[in-house]
Backbone as numpy.savetxt, mean C-alpha at the origin, in Angstrom:
# Nx Ny Nz CAx CAy CAz Cx Cy Cz
-16.24 -14.39 -12.59 -16.66 -13.52 -11.60 -18.14 -12.98 -12.10
-18.78 -12.94 -13.43 -19.88 -12.92 -13.78 -21.26 -13.17 -12.30
-20.59 -14.46 -11.62 -21.44 -15.26 -10.76 -21.46 -14.83 -9.44
-20.36 -14.02 -9.26 -20.39 -13.56 -8.00 -21.36 -12.06 -7.96
-21.24 -11.85 -6.45 -22.18 -10.41 -6.06 -21.11 -9.94 -5.70
-20.93 -8.79 -6.35 -19.80 -7.83 -6.12 -20.47 -6.91 -5.08
-19.88 -6.62 -4.16 -20.14 -6.16 -2.90 -19.49 -4.11 -2.95
-18.41 -4.34 -3.69 -17.86 -2.68 -3.62 -17.03 -2.90 -5.01
-16.66 -1.36 -5.13 -15.43 -1.16 -6.09 -14.81 0.13 -5.93
-13.38 -0.30 -5.64 -12.68 0.93 -4.95 -11.85 1.59 -6.18
-10.78 2.20 -5.81 -9.86 2.64 -6.98 -8.90 1.88 -7.50
-8.52 1.02 -6.77 -7.53 -0.26 -7.05 -8.09 -1.62 -6.71
-9.04 -1.39 -5.86 -9.78 -3.40 -5.82 -11.30 -3.67 -5.88
-11.72 -4.95 -6.33 -12.96 -4.81 -6.10 -12.99 -6.00 -5.09
-14.15 -5.93 -4.39 -14.40 -6.67 -3.53 -15.85 -7.86 -3.79
-15.82 -9.06 -4.23 -16.38 -9.65 -4.24 -17.14 -10.66 -2.85
-18.51 -11.00 -2.69 -18.88 -11.78 -1.51 -18.14 -13.04 -1.53
-17.54 -13.66 -0.72 -16.79 -14.83 -0.58 -17.63 -15.99 -0.13
-16.79 -17.17 -0.56 -17.39 -18.67 -0.69 -17.95 -18.63 0.82
-18.08 -18.38 1.82 -18.26 -19.17 3.19 -18.56 -17.55 3.64
-19.70 -17.72 4.51 -19.85 -16.21 5.34 -18.65 -15.85 6.35
-18.37 -14.65 6.56 -17.38 -14.01 6.84 -16.40 -13.40 5.91
-16.44 -13.90 4.88 -15.23 -13.87 3.91 -15.54 -13.21 2.72
-14.57 -12.47 2.19 -14.72 -11.49 0.89 -13.61 -11.96 0.00
-13.61 -11.87 -1.45 -12.56 -12.39 -2.24 -12.30 -10.57 -2.88
-11.03 -10.49 -2.31 -10.78 -9.23 -3.09 -9.59 -9.23 -4.32
-10.29 -8.60 -5.15 -9.71 -8.52 -6.76 -8.85 -7.31 -6.93
-7.34 -7.36 -7.39 -6.30 -6.32 -7.31 -6.62 -5.87 -9.04
-6.82 -4.48 -9.08 -7.17 -4.20 -10.35 -5.59 -3.13 -11.03
-5.81 -3.20 -12.16 -4.75 -2.16 -12.67 -4.80 -0.79 -12.76
-5.66 -0.26 -12.49 -6.00 1.04 -12.46 -4.93 1.75 -11.25
-4.46 2.81 -11.77 -3.78 3.50 -10.95 -4.59 4.95 -10.80
-4.44 5.39 -9.45 -5.23 6.92 -9.23 -4.23 7.59 -8.47
-4.48 8.98 -8.15 -3.79 10.26 -7.20 -4.35 10.97 -7.13
-4.04 12.10 -6.51 -4.44 13.23 -5.74 -6.10 12.99 -5.93
-6.46 11.86 -4.92 -8.02 11.83 -4.60 -8.50 11.86 -5.93
-8.01 10.61 -6.81 -8.72 10.27 -8.04 -8.62 11.50 -9.19
-8.00 12.46 -9.01 -8.20 13.79 -10.11 -7.18 13.37 -11.09
-6.29 12.48 -10.99 -4.93 11.71 -11.64 -5.71 10.39 -12.03
-5.77 9.85 -13.13 -5.89 8.40 -13.64 -5.40 7.73 -14.15
-4.96 6.63 -14.30 -4.25 5.98 -15.36 -4.24 4.11 -15.15
-3.45 3.67 -15.94 -3.22 2.28 -15.52 -1.89 1.68 -15.81
-1.22 0.97 -14.80 -0.07 0.52 -14.54 -0.11 -0.87 -14.92
0.46 -1.59 -16.07 0.08 -2.71 -16.57 0.43 -3.80 -15.47
-0.02 -4.73 -15.47 0.28 -5.59 -14.15 0.53 -5.65 -12.84
0.00 -4.50 -12.32 -0.05 -3.72 -10.99 -0.91 -4.65 -10.09
-1.94 -5.11 -10.49 -3.18 -6.10 -9.35 -2.08 -7.37 -9.77
-1.38 -7.74 -10.03 -0.68 -9.19 -10.12 0.29 -9.15 -9.35
1.17 -8.07 -9.33 2.19 -7.75 -8.58 1.67 -7.18 -7.14
0.78 -6.77 -7.11 0.47 -5.66 -5.54 -0.01 -7.27 -5.01
-1.02 -8.39 -5.78 -1.60 -9.49 -4.78 -0.41 -9.75 -4.24
0.74 -10.37 -5.03 1.61 -11.12 -4.46 2.79 -10.35 -3.12
2.78 -9.09 -3.38 3.45 -7.88 -2.28 2.51 -8.27 -1.17
1.43 -7.97 -1.13 0.80 -7.64 -0.33 0.43 -9.30 0.69
0.33 -10.13 -0.32 -0.07 -11.81 0.60 1.54 -11.90 1.29
2.74 -11.28 0.81 3.87 -11.81 1.27 4.03 -11.05 2.38
3.63 -9.63 2.37 3.91 -8.77 3.72 2.86 -9.37 4.87
1.72 -9.56 4.29 0.95 -10.08 5.33 1.06 -11.28 6.07
1.36 -12.16 5.26 2.06 -13.70 5.87 3.39 -13.24 7.06
4.02 -12.38 6.41 5.10 -12.15 7.24 4.58 -11.55 8.67
3.90 -10.41 8.27 3.43 -9.64 9.69 2.38 -10.99 10.38
1.88 -11.71 9.94 1.21 -12.54 10.93 2.34 -13.79 11.86
3.57 -13.83 11.19 4.14 -14.69 11.81 4.66 -14.01 13.11
4.60 -12.60 13.30 5.32 -12.00 14.26 4.15 -11.52 15.44
2.70 -11.97 14.88 1.81 -11.81 16.01 0.51 -10.29 15.57
0.86 -10.05 14.10 -0.22 -9.11 13.78 -1.43 -9.55 13.34
-2.56 -9.34 13.88 -3.86 -9.82 13.22 -4.00 -9.51 12.03
-4.48 -10.24 10.93 -5.00 -9.62 9.65 -6.02 -10.19 9.18
-6.56 -9.23 7.96 -7.71 -10.23 7.22 -7.12 -10.84 6.49
-5.64 -11.24 6.04 -5.65 -12.13 5.02 -5.55 -13.70 5.37
-6.46 -14.42 4.55 -6.41 -15.44 4.67 -5.70 -16.61 3.82
-5.72 -16.17 2.25 -4.75 -16.74 1.33 -5.27 -16.48 -0.04
-4.01 -16.42 -0.73 -4.40 -15.94 -2.27 -4.44 -16.97 -3.17
-5.63 -16.34 -3.91 -6.25 -17.52 -4.43 -5.85 -17.49 -6.09
-5.34 -16.56 -6.91 -4.94 -16.46 -8.06 -4.14 -15.46 -8.24
-3.72 -15.41 -9.49 -2.98 -14.09 -9.76 -3.47 -12.63 -9.56
-4.78 -12.47 -9.44 -5.56 -11.29 -9.07 -5.96 -11.49 -7.95
-6.21 -12.33 -7.36 -7.25 -12.47 -6.09 -6.78 -12.76 -4.91
-7.02 -12.86 -3.78 -7.60 -13.28 -2.46 -8.60 -13.55 -1.30
-8.53 -13.98 -0.63 -9.51 -14.45 0.15 -9.19 -13.76 1.71
-10.50 -12.90 2.11 -9.94 -11.93 3.22 -11.33 -12.42 4.48
-11.22 -12.36 5.35 -12.04 -11.77 6.26 -12.62 -10.67 6.08
-14.54 -10.89 6.02 -14.76 -9.60 5.91 -14.87 -8.93 7.43
-14.41 -7.74 7.12 -14.46 -6.61 8.57 -15.14 -5.21 8.40
-15.45 -4.70 9.47 -16.33 -3.61 9.40 -14.98 -2.74 9.45
-14.91 -1.81 8.27 -13.90 -0.90 7.93 -13.82 0.10 8.82
-12.92 0.18 9.85 -12.72 2.18 10.41 -12.43 2.81 9.66
-13.36 4.10 9.58 -13.11 4.79 8.86 -11.87 6.21 8.58
-10.74 5.38 8.65 -9.45 6.32 9.15 -8.40 5.54 8.17
-7.48 6.50 7.57 -6.28 6.22 6.98 -5.33 6.31 7.96
-4.24 5.69 8.57 -3.39 5.57 9.59 -1.92 5.58 8.33
-1.34 7.00 8.32 -0.26 7.15 7.95 0.85 7.04 8.75
2.01 6.12 8.48 3.57 6.18 9.39 4.31 6.67 8.71
5.07 7.55 9.05 6.00 8.33 8.18 7.51 8.36 9.16
8.27 7.83 8.45 9.99 7.93 8.71 10.65 9.30 8.50
10.32 9.01 7.16 11.36 10.29 6.27 10.23 11.33 5.76
10.51 12.92 5.77 9.78 13.76 5.30 9.52 13.42 3.54
8.19 13.78 3.31 8.05 13.15 2.02 6.46 13.52 1.47
6.16 13.90 0.03 4.67 13.83 0.02 4.05 15.65 0.49
2.74 14.88 1.28 2.08 16.22 1.55 2.68 16.69 3.12
3.07 16.02 3.60 4.15 16.48 4.80 4.90 17.49 4.39
5.81 17.35 3.52 6.95 18.54 2.92 6.05 19.64 2.35
5.25 19.53 1.56 4.41 20.09 1.63 3.44 21.26 2.43
2.88 20.93 3.37 2.31 21.09 4.64 3.33 22.10 5.17
4.41 21.11 5.83 5.20 22.22 6.68 6.53 22.70 6.11
6.77 22.65 5.05 7.66 22.95 4.50 9.52 22.46 4.63
8.74 21.26 4.92 9.82 20.18 5.29 10.98 19.43 4.26
12.02 19.59 3.61 12.60 19.20 2.51 12.42 17.63 2.64
12.01 17.23 1.23 11.94 16.06 1.07 12.80 15.12 1.20
13.00 14.09 1.80 14.00 13.15 2.14 14.97 13.53 3.28
13.99 14.21 4.31 14.85 14.68 5.70 14.23 13.69 6.53
14.86 13.03 7.44 14.36 12.25 8.29 13.96 12.28 9.29
12.83 12.34 10.05 12.13 13.04 11.06 12.79 12.53 12.26
12.49 13.60 13.28 13.56 13.04 14.69 12.48 11.66 15.62
11.68 11.44 14.94 11.03 10.13 15.32 9.94 9.78 14.69
9.29 8.58 14.83 8.44 8.05 13.57 6.97 8.77 14.14
6.32 9.22 13.31 4.83 10.23 12.92 3.68 9.15 12.66
2.86 9.19 13.04 1.55 8.70 13.34 0.50 9.54 12.48
-0.05 9.82 11.56 -1.31 11.04 11.21 -2.33 10.06 10.99
-3.36 10.80 11.26 -4.84 10.04 11.01 -5.70 11.09 9.73
-6.49 10.06 8.81 -6.91 10.79 7.85 -8.34 10.40 7.56
-9.42 11.08 7.52 -10.65 10.60 7.51 -10.91 9.93 6.08
-11.40 8.80 5.93 -11.43 8.22 4.71 -12.72 8.92 3.71
-12.69 9.70 3.04 -13.61 10.07 2.55 -13.58 11.12 0.80
-13.85 10.43 0.26 -13.49 10.83 -1.16 -14.05 12.23 -1.48
-15.29 12.27 -1.03 -16.15 13.46 -1.21 -14.99 14.82 -0.57
-14.05 14.33 0.78 -13.96 15.92 1.52 -12.22 15.56 1.07
-11.93 14.93 0.41 -10.44 14.38 0.08 -9.48 14.04 1.20
-10.01 13.18 1.95 -9.50 12.46 2.82 -8.96 13.34 3.72
-9.47 14.35 4.92 -8.88 15.55 5.68 -8.13 14.75 6.61
-6.91 15.38 7.16 -6.32 15.22 8.22 -7.16 15.24 9.52
-7.24 14.10 10.56 -8.10 14.50 11.79 -7.22 13.98 12.87
-7.52 14.76 14.08 -6.89 14.52 15.11 -7.37 13.18 16.20
-6.66 12.78 16.96 -7.33 11.77 17.97 -8.69 12.26 18.79
-8.45 13.61 19.28 -9.85 14.38 19.69 -10.93 14.24 18.77
-10.69 14.53 17.43 -12.16 13.79 16.38 -12.37 12.67 16.30
-10.92 11.90 16.52 -11.88 10.30 16.26 -12.67 9.86 17.44
-12.09 10.64 18.45 -13.18 10.44 19.76 -14.58 10.74 20.13
-14.42 12.38 19.66 -15.61 13.22 19.57 -16.58 12.51 18.66
-16.36 11.72 17.50 -17.43 11.72 16.38 -17.31 10.17 16.69
-16.75 9.59 17.33 -17.11 7.88 17.45 -16.38 6.87 16.71
-15.65 7.77 15.85 -14.87 6.53 14.41 -14.15 5.74 15.30
-13.44 5.70 16.18 -13.12 4.54 17.20 -13.03 4.95 18.56
-13.06 3.99 19.06 -12.77 3.93 20.52 -11.66 4.25 21.12
-11.28 4.76 22.35 -9.87 4.88 22.74 -8.82 3.42 22.92
-10.07 2.41 23.24 -9.06 1.67 23.31 -8.50 1.02 21.67
-9.41 0.52 21.07 -9.25 0.62 19.50 -7.72 1.78 18.77
-7.96 2.43 19.42 -7.01 3.81 19.14 -5.48 3.19 19.58
-5.57 2.40 20.63 -4.28 2.42 21.27 -3.96 0.85 20.55
-4.84 0.14 20.14 -4.54 -1.20 19.33 -3.88 -0.55 18.27
-4.46 0.11 17.11 -4.41 0.80 16.48 -2.91 1.38 16.39
-2.46 1.91 17.06 -1.21 3.05 17.34 -0.15 2.13 17.52
-0.68 0.69 18.31 0.61 0.02 18.88 0.72 -1.04 17.76
0.00 -1.35 16.83 0.34 -2.12 15.42 0.68 -1.80 14.46
0.32 -0.07 14.44 1.17 0.71 13.59 2.92 0.78 13.83
3.16 0.79 14.70 4.15 0.97 15.29 5.17 -0.27 14.93
4.59 -1.34 15.48 4.90 -2.65 15.12 5.26 -3.06 13.68
4.14 -2.89 13.02 4.09 -3.06 11.43 5.69 -2.21 10.76
5.45 -0.74 11.20 7.05 0.26 10.84 8.02 -0.39 11.17
8.44 -0.73 12.57 9.63 -1.35 12.94 9.86 -2.78 12.08
8.92 -3.67 11.77 9.33 -5.08 11.03 9.77 -4.75 9.59
8.38 -3.79 9.10 9.08 -3.56 7.38 9.78 -2.65 7.24
10.50 -1.70 7.99 11.60 -1.01 8.14 13.09 -2.02 7.82
13.06 -2.76 8.78 13.71 -3.89 8.70 13.91 -5.13 7.12
12.50 -5.21 7.09 12.67 -5.99 5.84 12.75 -5.49 4.60
12.60 -3.96 4.93 13.01 -3.58 3.38 14.58 -2.97 3.19
15.15 -2.66 4.42 16.11 -2.37 4.48 17.03 -3.52 3.91
16.75 -4.72 4.41 17.81 -6.24 4.05 17.54 -6.32 2.91
16.92 -5.27 1.88 17.29 -5.47 0.31 17.16 -4.23 -0.41
18.05 -3.34 0.69 18.38 -1.95 0.04 17.30 -1.11 -0.13
16.14 -1.27 0.16 14.95 -0.53 0.31 14.69 0.80 1.35
14.43 1.90 1.49 14.36 2.79 2.53 12.97 3.04 2.28
12.28 2.51 3.78 10.64 2.80 4.14 10.49 3.99 4.37
10.18 4.86 3.33 9.91 6.21 3.64 8.67 6.27 4.14
7.53 6.36 4.27 6.09 5.91 4.84 5.16 5.24 4.30
4.26 5.10 4.91 3.14 3.95 4.32 1.51 4.30 4.87
0.71 3.41 4.27 -0.74 3.82 4.29 -1.05 2.57 5.39
-2.01 2.44 6.17 -2.66 1.27 6.60 -4.09 1.40 6.93
-4.85 0.45 6.82 -6.33 0.39 7.11 -6.63 -0.96 8.09
-7.36 -0.40 8.96 -7.60 -1.42 9.77 -9.42 -1.64 10.12
-10.24 -3.12 10.40 -11.08 -3.21 10.64 -11.68 -4.01 11.69
-12.84 -3.94 11.89 -13.05 -4.94 13.18 -13.59 -6.42 12.71
-13.44 -6.97 13.56 -14.46 -8.45 13.41 -14.92 -8.90 14.94
-15.95 -9.30 14.62 -17.12 -9.60 15.91 -17.03 -10.81 16.18
-17.07 -11.08 17.38 -17.40 -12.11 18.06 -18.73 -12.03 19.26
-19.90 -11.89 18.29 -21.01 -11.44 19.72 -20.85 -10.20 19.50
-20.73 -9.64 21.12 -21.05 -8.13 21.33 -19.62 -7.94 21.06
-18.60 -8.59 21.42 -17.29 -7.99 20.88 -16.82 -8.26 19.82
-15.49 -6.82 19.47 -14.97 -6.88 18.36 -13.52 -6.91 18.97
-12.63 -6.93 17.84 -11.58 -6.36 18.08 -10.59 -6.22 16.48
-9.78 -5.25 16.61 -9.44 -4.54 15.30 -8.14 -5.57 15.18
-7.96 -5.43 13.71 -7.05 -6.43 12.62 -6.63 -5.54 11.52
-5.61 -5.62 11.03 -5.02 -5.01 10.20 -5.76 -5.67 8.90
-5.89 -4.58 8.05 -6.86 -5.02 6.92 -6.48 -4.09 5.55
-7.12 -4.07 3.92 -6.45 -4.07 3.12 -5.73 -4.46 2.80
-4.34 -3.55 2.01 -3.60 -4.01 1.45 -1.91 -3.59 1.63
-0.99 -4.17 1.98 0.37 -3.47 1.50 1.31 -3.83 0.40
1.36 -2.56 -0.39 2.05 -2.85 -1.59 2.87 -1.60 -1.74
3.36 -1.26 -3.05 4.03 -0.08 -3.71 2.96 0.94 -3.45
1.61 0.56 -3.68 0.50 1.33 -4.11 0.51 2.54 -3.04
0.77 2.20 -1.38 0.37 2.66 -0.45 1.34 2.65 0.41
2.52 2.28 -0.08 4.18 2.92 0.97 5.13 3.31 -0.30
5.77 4.51 0.01 7.02 5.15 -0.40 8.08 4.40 0.00
8.54 3.75 -1.27 9.57 2.99 -1.34 10.82 3.59 -2.03
12.15 3.56 -1.51 13.10 4.50 -2.22 14.44 3.56 -2.08
15.13 3.18 -3.19 16.26 2.53 -3.20 17.36 3.30 -2.19
18.28 2.53 -1.49 18.90 2.83 -0.21 20.48 3.74 -0.99
20.61 3.02 -1.88 22.16 3.99 -2.47 21.46 5.04 -3.70
20.62 4.78 -4.70 20.47 5.98 -5.77 19.24 6.80 -5.29
18.47 6.58 -4.18 17.19 7.02 -3.98 15.92 7.12 -4.55
16.34 6.63 -5.69 14.64 6.16 -7.31 13.90 5.54 -6.49
12.93 5.88 -6.68 11.13 6.03 -6.38 11.16 4.56 -6.97
10.72 3.42 -5.50 10.35 2.19 -6.76 8.73 2.18 -6.10
7.57 2.97 -6.24 6.75 3.35 -5.80 5.42 4.11 -6.56
4.25 4.43 -6.06 3.37 4.95 -6.94 3.62 6.41 -7.08
4.59 7.00 -6.49 5.20 8.15 -6.87 5.57 8.36 -8.12
5.96 7.30 -8.99 6.27 7.23 -10.25 5.34 7.85 -11.08
3.96 7.02 -10.75 2.97 7.55 -11.50 2.49 8.99 -11.17
2.53 9.38 -9.79 2.11 10.51 -9.52 2.53 11.60 -10.17
3.98 11.68 -9.99 4.91 12.47 -10.55 5.26 12.46 -12.21
4.78 11.56 -12.77 5.13 11.49 -14.47 6.64 11.31 -14.39
6.81 10.45 -13.61 8.59 9.88 -13.74 8.42 8.67 -14.56
7.49 7.79 -14.82 7.47 6.47 -15.90 8.07 5.35 -15.38
8.15 4.56 -15.81 8.95 3.14 -15.44 8.19 2.62 -14.16
7.02 3.10 -14.24 6.05 2.33 -13.05 5.94 0.88 -13.24
5.72 0.37 -13.93 5.67 -1.02 -14.32 6.99 -1.81 -13.66
7.93 -1.25 -14.26 9.57 -1.76 -13.78 9.73 -1.54 -12.54
9.37 -0.62 -11.62 9.58 -0.45 -10.23 8.61 -1.12 -9.14
7.35 -1.12 -9.94 6.68 -2.41 -8.68 7.52 -3.50 -9.13
7.94 -4.22 -10.33 8.14 -5.45 -10.43 9.80 -5.60 -9.53
10.50 -4.61 -9.66 11.88 -4.79 -8.96 11.23 -4.98 -7.34
10.24 -4.10 -7.08 9.98 -4.49 -5.44 9.88 -6.19 -5.41
8.88 -6.25 -6.38 8.85 -7.94 -5.89 9.75 -8.63 -6.27
10.79 -8.38 -7.14 11.91 -9.56 -7.20 12.72 -9.37 -6.28
12.98 -8.05 -5.50 14.06 -8.03 -4.40 13.24 -8.86 -2.86
12.15 -8.77 -3.11 11.46 -9.62 -2.01 11.47 -10.88 -2.26
12.03 -11.45 -3.30 11.76 -12.86 -3.72 10.77 -13.94 -3.89
9.62 -12.56 -4.58 8.65 -13.56 -4.58 8.28 -13.09 -6.79
9.39 -12.89 -6.95 9.07 -12.53 -8.59 10.49 -12.82 -9.30
10.50 -13.41 -10.44 11.43 -13.91 -11.12 11.55 -13.31 -12.44
12.66 -13.61 -13.56 12.42 -13.19 -14.92 11.49 -14.07 -15.57
10.92 -15.16 -15.47 10.02 -15.74 -15.94 8.59 -15.45 -15.87
8.16 -14.69 -14.78 7.21 -14.31 -14.47 6.82 -13.17 -15.44
7.51 -12.18 -15.68 7.27 -11.18 -16.45 8.07 -10.97 -18.15
8.88 -12.01 -18.10 9.70 -12.25 -19.60 10.58 -11.74 -19.74
11.64 -12.14 -20.34 13.24 -12.28 -20.05 13.35 -10.66 -20.54
14.44 -9.70 -19.65 15.27 -8.53 -20.05 14.44 -7.91 -19.70
13.22 -7.86 -18.37 12.95 -6.68 -17.79 13.36 -6.43 -16.57
14.41 -6.54 -16.56 15.38 -5.92 -15.20 15.27 -4.36 -15.09
14.63 -4.03 -13.80 14.51 -2.81 -13.63 15.99 -1.73 -13.87
16.14 -0.66 -14.81 17.29 -0.22 -14.71 16.67 1.48 -15.10
16.78 2.16 -13.83 15.94 3.64 -14.09 17.02 4.64 -14.70
18.39 4.31 -14.81 18.84 5.11 -15.87 19.04 4.77 -16.94
18.90 3.51 -17.06 18.74 3.62 -18.78 16.97 4.11 -19.32
16.24 4.29 -18.29 15.33 4.62 -18.49 15.34 6.20 -19.05
16.00 7.06 -17.52 15.96 8.46 -17.96 16.95 8.78 -19.06
17.56 7.81 -19.51 18.80 8.20 -20.58 17.71 8.04 -21.86
16.95 6.94 -22.10 15.77 7.14 -23.06 14.99 8.57 -23.19
14.45 8.39 -21.99 13.54 9.84 -22.24 14.55 11.04 -22.61
15.60 11.31 -22.23 16.83 12.31 -22.63 16.62 12.03 -24.20
17.42 11.49 -24.71 17.48 10.76 -26.02 16.61 10.63 -27.00
15.15 10.23 -26.84 14.55 9.31 -27.41 15.15 8.14 -28.14
14.32 7.73 -29.26 14.82 6.62 -29.44 15.68 6.47 -30.67
16.35 5.34 -30.45 17.76 5.68 -31.70 17.42 5.31 -32.97
17.63 6.19 -33.82 17.61 5.93 -35.25 17.90 4.64 -35.78
17.52 4.12 -36.61 17.51 2.86 -37.15 18.75 3.27 -38.49
19.63 2.27 -38.36 20.68 1.91 -39.32 20.25 2.24 -40.76
């Protein structure tokens, strides 16, 4: 990596110059942040798992006609992607009340929303990613009306597909964040899906127990982050016990019991 030119380092990924013009190498870190980087930590192996999960989801989305920046996975932590001009918006798709919307509107967490809700947030760490309306987006030229139509249509389609994909493995898709970018052909551009899709930017709850299988385990000091990410990958069929060592099957009940009782005394 020392021979590559680093283009950008974010909270969860590093971007390097790609081998060909118009490409970028995206490296997944183990760093974990929450609350606009006010809380920082590490989830061991997170980058490896997120690389695999994001590859899996992006390939399946491509099969249903969603244009994405993904080209191919290079190794355990890196993937080759198309270089895009990132639209400075975080697009949050919500199916169930959780996180900030529960706090803002006083809705009990876990309450299904009357219909899928799309929210937009300005990408700005300095401003703590404030929520914005479509009128703000149009006024300040962050995206055109045509681009917003494409973004909202793709967001709904991604939600429909992923809700079914996760439901098939007994996971409830609560909400998730998407980012989009422009690719140019001369004077013309089109919008494609960029960034990643993983437990870092999705809320995923076990359908039976309601256990959280995402970064909320880190945000809320629940523990078991590594096991939760691994469990999502296992259920998707992209990780087996040989990848992480024997006996690492996710068991949150045992995890909670261990937290309550502490280690067993030695005989």
